[in-house]
PDB file of C-alpha atoms in Angstrom:
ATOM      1  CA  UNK A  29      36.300  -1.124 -24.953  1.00 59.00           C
ATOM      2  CA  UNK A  30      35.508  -4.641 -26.026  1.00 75.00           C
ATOM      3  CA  UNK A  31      32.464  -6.462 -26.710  1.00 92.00           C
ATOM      4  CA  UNK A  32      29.368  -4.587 -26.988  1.00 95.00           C
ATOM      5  CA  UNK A  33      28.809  -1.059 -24.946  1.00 96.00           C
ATOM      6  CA  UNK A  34      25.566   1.081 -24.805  1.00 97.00           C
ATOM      7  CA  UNK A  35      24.895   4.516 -23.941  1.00 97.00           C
ATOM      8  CA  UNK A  36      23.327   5.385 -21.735  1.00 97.00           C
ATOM      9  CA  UNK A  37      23.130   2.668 -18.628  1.00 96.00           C
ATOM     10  CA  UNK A  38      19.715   4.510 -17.263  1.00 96.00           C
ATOM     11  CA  UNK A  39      17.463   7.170 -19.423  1.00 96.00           C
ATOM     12  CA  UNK A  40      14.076   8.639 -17.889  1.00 95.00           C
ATOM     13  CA  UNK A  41      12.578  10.817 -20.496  1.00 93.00           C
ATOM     14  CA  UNK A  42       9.209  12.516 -20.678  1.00 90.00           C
ATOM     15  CA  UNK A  43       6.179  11.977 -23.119  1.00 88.00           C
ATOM     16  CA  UNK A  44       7.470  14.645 -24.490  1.00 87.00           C
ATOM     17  CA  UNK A  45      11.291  14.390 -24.640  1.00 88.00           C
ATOM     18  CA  UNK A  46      13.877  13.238 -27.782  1.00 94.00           C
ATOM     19  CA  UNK A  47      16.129  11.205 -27.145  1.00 95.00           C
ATOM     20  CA  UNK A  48      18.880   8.622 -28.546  1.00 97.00           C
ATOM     21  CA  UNK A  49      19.992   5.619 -27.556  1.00 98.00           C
ATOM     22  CA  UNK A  50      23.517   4.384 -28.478  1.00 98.00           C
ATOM     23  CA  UNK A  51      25.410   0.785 -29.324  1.00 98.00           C
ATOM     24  CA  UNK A  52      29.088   0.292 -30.150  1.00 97.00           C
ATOM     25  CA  UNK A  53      30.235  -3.297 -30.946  1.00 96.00           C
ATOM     26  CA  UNK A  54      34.068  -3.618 -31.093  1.00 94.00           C
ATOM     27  CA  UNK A  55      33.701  -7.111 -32.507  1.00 92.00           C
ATOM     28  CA  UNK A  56      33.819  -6.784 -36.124  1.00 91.00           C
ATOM     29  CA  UNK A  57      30.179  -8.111 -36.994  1.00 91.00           C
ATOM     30  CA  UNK A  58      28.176  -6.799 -39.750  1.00 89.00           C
ATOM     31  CA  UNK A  59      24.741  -7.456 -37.927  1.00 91.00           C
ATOM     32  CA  UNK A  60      23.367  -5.358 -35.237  1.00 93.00           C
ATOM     33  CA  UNK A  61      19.586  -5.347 -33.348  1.00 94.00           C
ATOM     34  CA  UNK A  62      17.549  -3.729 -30.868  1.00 96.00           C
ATOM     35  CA  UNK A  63      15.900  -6.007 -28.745  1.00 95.00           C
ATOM     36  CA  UNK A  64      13.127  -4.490 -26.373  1.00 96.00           C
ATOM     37  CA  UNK A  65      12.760  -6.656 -23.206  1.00 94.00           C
ATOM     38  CA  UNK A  66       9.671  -5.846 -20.484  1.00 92.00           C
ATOM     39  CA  UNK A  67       9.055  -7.868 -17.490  1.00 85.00           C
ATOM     40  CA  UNK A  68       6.996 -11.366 -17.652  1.00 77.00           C
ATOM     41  CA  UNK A  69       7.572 -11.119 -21.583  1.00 85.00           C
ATOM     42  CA  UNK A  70       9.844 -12.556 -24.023  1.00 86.00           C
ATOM     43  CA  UNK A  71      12.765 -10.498 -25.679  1.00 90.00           C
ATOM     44  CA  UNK A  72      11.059  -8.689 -28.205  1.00 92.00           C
ATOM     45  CA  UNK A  73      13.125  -8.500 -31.538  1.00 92.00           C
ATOM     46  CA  UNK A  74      13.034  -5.006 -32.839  1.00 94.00           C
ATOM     47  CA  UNK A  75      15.138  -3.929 -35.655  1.00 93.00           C
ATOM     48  CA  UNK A  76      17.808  -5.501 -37.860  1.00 91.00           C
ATOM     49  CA  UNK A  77      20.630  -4.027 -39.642  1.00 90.00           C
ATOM     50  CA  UNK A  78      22.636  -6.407 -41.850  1.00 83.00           C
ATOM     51  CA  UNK A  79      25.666  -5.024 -43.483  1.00 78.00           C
ATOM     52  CA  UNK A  80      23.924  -1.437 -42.510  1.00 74.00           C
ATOM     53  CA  UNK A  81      20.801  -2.121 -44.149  1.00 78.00           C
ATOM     54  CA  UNK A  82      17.472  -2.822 -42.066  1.00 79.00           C
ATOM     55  CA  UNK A  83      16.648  -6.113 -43.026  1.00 78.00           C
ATOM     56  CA  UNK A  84      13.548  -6.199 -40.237  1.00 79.00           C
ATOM     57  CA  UNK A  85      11.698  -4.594 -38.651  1.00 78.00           C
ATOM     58  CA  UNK A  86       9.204  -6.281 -36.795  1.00 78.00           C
ATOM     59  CA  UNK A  87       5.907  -3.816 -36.102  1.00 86.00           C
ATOM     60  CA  UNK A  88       7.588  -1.187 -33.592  1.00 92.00           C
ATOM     61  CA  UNK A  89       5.605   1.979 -33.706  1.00 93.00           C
ATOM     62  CA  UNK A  90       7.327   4.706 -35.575  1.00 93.00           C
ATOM     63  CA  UNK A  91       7.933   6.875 -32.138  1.00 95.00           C
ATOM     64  CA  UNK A  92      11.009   4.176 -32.626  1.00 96.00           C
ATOM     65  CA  UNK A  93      13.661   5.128 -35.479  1.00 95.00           C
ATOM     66  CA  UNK A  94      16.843   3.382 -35.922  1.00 95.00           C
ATOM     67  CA  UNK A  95      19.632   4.524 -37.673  1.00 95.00           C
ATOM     68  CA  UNK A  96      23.173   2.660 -38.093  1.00 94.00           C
ATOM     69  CA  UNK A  97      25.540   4.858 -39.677  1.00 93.00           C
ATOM     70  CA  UNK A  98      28.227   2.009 -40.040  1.00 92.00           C
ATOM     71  CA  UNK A  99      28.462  -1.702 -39.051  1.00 89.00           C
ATOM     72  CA  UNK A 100      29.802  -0.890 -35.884  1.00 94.00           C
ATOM     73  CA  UNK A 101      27.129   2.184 -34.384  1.00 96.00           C
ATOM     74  CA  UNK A 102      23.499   1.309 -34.396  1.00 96.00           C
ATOM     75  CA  UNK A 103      21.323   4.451 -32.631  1.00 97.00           C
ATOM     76  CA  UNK A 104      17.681   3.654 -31.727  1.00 97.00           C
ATOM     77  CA  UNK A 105      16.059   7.942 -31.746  1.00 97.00           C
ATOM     78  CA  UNK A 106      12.903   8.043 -29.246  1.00 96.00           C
ATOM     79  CA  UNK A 107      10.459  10.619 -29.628  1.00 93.00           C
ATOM     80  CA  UNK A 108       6.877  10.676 -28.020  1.00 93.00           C
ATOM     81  CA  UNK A 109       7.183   7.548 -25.812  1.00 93.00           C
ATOM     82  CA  UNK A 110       4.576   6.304 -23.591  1.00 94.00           C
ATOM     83  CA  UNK A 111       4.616   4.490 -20.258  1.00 93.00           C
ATOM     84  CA  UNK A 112       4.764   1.396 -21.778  1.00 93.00           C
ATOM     85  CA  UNK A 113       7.194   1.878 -23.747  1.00 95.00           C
ATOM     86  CA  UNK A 114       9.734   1.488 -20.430  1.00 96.00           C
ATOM     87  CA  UNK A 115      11.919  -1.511 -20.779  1.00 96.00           C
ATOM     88  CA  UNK A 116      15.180  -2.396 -20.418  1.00 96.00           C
ATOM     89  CA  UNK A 117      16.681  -1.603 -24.214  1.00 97.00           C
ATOM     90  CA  UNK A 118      19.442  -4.447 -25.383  1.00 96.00           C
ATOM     91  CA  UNK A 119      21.601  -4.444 -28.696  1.00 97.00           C
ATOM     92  CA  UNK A 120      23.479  -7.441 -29.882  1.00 95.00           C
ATOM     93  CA  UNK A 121      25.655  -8.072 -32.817  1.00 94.00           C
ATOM     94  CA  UNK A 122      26.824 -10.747 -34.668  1.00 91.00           C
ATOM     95  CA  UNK A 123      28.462 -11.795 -37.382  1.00 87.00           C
ATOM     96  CA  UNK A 124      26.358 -12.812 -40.379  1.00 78.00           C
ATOM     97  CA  UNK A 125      27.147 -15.749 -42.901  1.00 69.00           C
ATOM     98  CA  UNK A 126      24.820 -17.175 -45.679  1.00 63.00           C
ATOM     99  CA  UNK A 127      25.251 -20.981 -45.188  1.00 61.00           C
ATOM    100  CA  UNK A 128      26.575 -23.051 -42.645  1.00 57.00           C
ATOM    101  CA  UNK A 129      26.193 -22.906 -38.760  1.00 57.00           C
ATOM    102  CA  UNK A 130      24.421 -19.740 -37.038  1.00 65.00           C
ATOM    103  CA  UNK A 131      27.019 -17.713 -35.365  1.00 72.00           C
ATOM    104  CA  UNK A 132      25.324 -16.794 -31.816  1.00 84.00           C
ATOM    105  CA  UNK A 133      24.593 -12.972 -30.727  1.00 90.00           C
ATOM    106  CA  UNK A 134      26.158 -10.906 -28.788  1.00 92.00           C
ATOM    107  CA  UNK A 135      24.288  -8.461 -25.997  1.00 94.00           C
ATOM    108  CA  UNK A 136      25.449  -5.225 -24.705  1.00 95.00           C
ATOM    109  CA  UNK A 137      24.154  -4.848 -21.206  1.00 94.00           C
ATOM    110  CA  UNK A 138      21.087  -2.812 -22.127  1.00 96.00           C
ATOM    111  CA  UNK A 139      19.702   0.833 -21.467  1.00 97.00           C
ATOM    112  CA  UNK A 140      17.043   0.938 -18.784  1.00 96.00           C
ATOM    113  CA  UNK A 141      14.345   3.248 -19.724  1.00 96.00           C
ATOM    114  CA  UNK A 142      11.559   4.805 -17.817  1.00 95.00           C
ATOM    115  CA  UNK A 143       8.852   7.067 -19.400  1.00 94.00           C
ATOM    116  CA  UNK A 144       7.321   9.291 -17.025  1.00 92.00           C
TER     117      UNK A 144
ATOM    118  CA  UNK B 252       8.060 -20.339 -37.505  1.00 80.00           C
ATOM    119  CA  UNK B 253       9.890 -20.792 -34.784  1.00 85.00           C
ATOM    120  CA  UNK B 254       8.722 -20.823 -31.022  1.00 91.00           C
ATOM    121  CA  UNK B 255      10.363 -21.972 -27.347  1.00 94.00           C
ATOM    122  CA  UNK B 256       8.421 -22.717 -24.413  1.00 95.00           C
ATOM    123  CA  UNK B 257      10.384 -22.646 -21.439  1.00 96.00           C
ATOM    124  CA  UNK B 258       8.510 -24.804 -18.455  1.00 92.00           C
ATOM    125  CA  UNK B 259       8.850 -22.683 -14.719  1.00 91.00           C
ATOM    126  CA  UNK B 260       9.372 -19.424 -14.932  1.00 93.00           C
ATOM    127  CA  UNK B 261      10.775 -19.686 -11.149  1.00 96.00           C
ATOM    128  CA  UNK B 262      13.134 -22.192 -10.238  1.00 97.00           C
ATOM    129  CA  UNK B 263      15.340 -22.859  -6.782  1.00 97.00           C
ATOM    130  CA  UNK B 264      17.673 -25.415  -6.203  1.00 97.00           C
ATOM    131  CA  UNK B 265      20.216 -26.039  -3.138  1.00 97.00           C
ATOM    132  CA  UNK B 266      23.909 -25.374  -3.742  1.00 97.00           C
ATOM    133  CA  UNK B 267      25.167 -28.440  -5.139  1.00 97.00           C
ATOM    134  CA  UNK B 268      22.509 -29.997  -6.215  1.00 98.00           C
ATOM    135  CA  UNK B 269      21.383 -30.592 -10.002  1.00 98.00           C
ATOM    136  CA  UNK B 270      20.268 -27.800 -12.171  1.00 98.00           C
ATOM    137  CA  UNK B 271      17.100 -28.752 -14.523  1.00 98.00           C
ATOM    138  CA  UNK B 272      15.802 -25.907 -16.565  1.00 98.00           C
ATOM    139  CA  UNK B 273      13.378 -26.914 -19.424  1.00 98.00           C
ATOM    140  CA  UNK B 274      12.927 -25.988 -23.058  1.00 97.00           C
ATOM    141  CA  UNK B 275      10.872 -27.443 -25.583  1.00 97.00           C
ATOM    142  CA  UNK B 276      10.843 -26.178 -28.936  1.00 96.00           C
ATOM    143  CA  UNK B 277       8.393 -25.693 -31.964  1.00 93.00           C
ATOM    144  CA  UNK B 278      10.038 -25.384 -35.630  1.00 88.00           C
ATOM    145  CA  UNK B 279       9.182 -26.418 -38.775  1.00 85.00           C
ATOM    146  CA  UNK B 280      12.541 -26.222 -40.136  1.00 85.00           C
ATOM    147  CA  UNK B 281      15.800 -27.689 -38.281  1.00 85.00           C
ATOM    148  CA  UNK B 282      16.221 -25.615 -35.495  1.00 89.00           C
ATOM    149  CA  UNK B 283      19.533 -23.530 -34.478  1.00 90.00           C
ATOM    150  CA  UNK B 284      19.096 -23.471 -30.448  1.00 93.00           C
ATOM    151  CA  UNK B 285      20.540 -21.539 -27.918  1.00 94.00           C
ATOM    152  CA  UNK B 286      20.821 -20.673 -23.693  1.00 97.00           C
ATOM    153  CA  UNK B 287      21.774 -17.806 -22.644  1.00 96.00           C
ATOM    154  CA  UNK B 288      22.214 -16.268 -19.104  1.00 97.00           C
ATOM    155  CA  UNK B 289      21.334 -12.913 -17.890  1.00 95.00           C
ATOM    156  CA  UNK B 290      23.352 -11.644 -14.528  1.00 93.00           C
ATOM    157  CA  UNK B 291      21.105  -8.453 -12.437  1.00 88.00           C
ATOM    158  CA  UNK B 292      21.851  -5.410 -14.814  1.00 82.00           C
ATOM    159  CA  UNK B 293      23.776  -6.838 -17.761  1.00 88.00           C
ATOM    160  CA  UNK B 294      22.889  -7.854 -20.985  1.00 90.00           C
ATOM    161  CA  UNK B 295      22.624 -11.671 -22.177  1.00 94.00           C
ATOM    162  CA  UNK B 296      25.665 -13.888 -22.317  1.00 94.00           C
ATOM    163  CA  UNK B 297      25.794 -16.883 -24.207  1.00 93.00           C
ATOM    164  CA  UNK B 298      26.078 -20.346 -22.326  1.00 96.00           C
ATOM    165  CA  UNK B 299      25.990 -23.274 -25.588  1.00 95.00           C
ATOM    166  CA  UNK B 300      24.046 -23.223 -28.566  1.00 92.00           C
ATOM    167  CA  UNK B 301      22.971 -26.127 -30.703  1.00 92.00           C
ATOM    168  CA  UNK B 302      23.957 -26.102 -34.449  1.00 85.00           C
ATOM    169  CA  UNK B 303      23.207 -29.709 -35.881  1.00 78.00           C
ATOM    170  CA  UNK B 304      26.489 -31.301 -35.244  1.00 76.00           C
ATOM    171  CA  UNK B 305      26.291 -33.261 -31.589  1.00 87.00           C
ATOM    172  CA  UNK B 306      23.163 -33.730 -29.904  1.00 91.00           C
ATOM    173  CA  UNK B 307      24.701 -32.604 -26.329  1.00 95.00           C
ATOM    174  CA  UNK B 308      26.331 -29.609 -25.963  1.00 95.00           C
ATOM    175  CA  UNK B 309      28.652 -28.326 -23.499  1.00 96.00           C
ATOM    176  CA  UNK B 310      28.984 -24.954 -22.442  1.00 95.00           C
ATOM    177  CA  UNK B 311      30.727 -22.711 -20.231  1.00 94.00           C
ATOM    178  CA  UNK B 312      30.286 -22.549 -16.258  1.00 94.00           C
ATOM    179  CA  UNK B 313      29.799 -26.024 -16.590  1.00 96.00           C
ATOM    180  CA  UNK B 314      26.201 -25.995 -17.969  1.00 97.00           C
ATOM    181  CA  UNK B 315      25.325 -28.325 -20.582  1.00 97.00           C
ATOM    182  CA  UNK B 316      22.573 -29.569 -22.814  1.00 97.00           C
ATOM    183  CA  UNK B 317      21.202 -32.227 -24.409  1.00 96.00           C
ATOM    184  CA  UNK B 318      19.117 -31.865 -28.070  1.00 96.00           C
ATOM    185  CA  UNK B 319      16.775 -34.605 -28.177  1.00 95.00           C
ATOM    186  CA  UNK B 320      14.845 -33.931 -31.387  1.00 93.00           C
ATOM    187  CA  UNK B 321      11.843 -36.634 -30.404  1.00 94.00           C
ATOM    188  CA  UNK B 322      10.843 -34.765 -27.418  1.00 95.00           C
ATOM    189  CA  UNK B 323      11.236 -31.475 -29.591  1.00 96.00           C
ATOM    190  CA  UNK B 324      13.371 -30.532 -25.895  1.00 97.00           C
ATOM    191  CA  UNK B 325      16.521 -28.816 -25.406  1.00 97.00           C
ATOM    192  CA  UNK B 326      16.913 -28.793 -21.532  1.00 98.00           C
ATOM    193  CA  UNK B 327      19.466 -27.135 -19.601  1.00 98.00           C
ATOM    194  CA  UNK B 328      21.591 -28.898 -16.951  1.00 98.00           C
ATOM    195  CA  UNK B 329      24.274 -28.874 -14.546  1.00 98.00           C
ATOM    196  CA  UNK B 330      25.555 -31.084 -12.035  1.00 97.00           C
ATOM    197  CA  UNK B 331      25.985 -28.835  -9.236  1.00 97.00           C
ATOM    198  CA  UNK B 332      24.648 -25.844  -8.793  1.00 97.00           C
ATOM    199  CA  UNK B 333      26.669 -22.801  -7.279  1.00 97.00           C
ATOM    200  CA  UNK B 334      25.587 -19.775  -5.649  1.00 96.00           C
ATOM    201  CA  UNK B 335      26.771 -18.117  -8.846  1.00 96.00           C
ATOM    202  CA  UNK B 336      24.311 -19.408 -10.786  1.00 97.00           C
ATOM    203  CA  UNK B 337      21.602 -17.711  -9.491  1.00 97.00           C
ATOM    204  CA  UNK B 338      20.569 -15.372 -12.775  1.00 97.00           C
ATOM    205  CA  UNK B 339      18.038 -15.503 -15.518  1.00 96.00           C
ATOM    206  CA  UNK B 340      17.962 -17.645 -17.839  1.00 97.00           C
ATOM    207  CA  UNK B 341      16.567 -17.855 -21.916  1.00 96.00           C
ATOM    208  CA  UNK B 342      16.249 -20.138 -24.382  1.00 96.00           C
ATOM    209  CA  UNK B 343      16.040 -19.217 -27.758  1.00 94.00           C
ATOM    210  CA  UNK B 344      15.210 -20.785 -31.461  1.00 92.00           C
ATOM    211  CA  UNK B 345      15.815 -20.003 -34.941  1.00 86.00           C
ATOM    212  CA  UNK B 346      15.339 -21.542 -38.140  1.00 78.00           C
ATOM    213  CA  UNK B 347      18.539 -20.481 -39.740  1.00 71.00           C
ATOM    214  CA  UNK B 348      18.513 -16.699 -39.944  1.00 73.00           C
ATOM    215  CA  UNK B 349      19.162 -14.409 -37.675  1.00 75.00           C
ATOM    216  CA  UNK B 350      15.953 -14.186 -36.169  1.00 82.00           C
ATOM    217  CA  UNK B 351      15.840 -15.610 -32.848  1.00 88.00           C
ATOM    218  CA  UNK B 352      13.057 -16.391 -30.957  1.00 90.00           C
ATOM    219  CA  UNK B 353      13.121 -16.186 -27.249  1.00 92.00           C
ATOM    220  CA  UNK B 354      11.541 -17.980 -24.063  1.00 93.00           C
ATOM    221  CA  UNK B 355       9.610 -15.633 -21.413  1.00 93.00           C
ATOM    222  CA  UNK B 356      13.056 -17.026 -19.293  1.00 94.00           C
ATOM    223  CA  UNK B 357      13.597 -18.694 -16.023  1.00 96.00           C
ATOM    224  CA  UNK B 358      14.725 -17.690 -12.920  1.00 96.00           C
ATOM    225  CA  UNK B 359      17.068 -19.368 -11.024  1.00 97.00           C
ATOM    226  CA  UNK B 360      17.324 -19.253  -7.016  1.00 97.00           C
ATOM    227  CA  UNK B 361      19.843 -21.198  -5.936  1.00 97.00           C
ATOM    228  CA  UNK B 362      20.114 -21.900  -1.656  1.00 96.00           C
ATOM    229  CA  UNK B 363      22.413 -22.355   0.850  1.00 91.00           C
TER     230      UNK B 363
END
């Protein structure tokens, strides 16, 4: 695998359901996020992990918990979604530095989920 | 704060001819800019980004851009446009850390 994978492609999950959504990077950063992305709207930045620690979270709802084990695995757990909570899911990694020039992200291709 | 306003969020060009898509930023610090391109059921993909060294950047697939900091604008560009191209496209802002701040995106249609 190279680049940035996510698990599962397509998730449709009840009110009700748990579930877990999965990112991999095989690049050898030490950032990862979750990006929410709806239709008409701008990426929404959800979470960051730098060097495993959550460095931001930006106002999600706690029915969204993140947890990155390692620089390389970042897991968003869903519990208790609502309808508007479907959205196409994206993670992206890069490689953090403390001066100089920004080093660009890198997106895995994004879980599609659909509450029902 | 940072912010990118990204002018059409529909765009459709013939194959072959010039590719325009706009972006004009807000940021009260020096901005870090970037375009990236999103294909039907992938993630994004960086095209260029802008990092303070030359004011036009060029990027892959032949897509460039040019920072021009008195307009506050950061359009995209490309001389002829291919039936590839068709995708999404964002532009995106940051003031240094790794917070970016995204467009709403435009779509590109391009025609035989």
């Amino acid at each position: 695998e190279t680049g940035v994978t996510q698990t599962p492609r397509h998730l449709v999950m009840g009110m009700t359901n748990k579930k877990s959504l999965k990112c991999e990077q095989h690049l050898g950063h030490n950032a990862m996020y979750w990006y929410k992305q709806s239709a008409k709207k701008p990426l929404e930045l959800m979470f960051v992990y730098n060097f495993k620690e959550q460095t931001e979270n930006n106002s999600v709802p706690s029915r969204f918990s993140p947890e990155c084990p390692n620089s390389s695995h970042l897991f968003l757990h869903l519990h208790t979604l609502q309808p508007e909570d479907s959205a196409l899911y994206l993670c992206a990694s890069s490689q953090e530095r403390t001066s100089g020039p920004l080093y660009e992200q890198y997106f895995g291709p994004g879980t599609r989920l659909t509450v029902t | 704060a940072q912010s990118v306003t990204q002018l059409g969020s529909h765009v459709s060009v013939s194959e072959g001819a010039l590719v325009l898509l706009r972006c004009n930023y807000s940021s009260s610090v020096p901005p870090y800019l970037f375009w990236y391109v999103q294909y039907p059921n992938q993630g994004l993909q960086l095209l260029l980004k802008y990092t303070s060294a030359a004011t036009l950047v060029k990027g892959i697939n032949g897509f460039e851009a040019e920072f021009k900091k008195s307009e506050t604008s950061f359009h995209l560009t490309k001389p002829s446009a291919h039936m590839s191209d068709a995708a999404e496209y964002f532009c995106a802002v940051t003031g240094g850390g790794n917070k970016l701040t995204f467009g709403t995106g435009t779509q590109l249609k391009v025609e035989l």
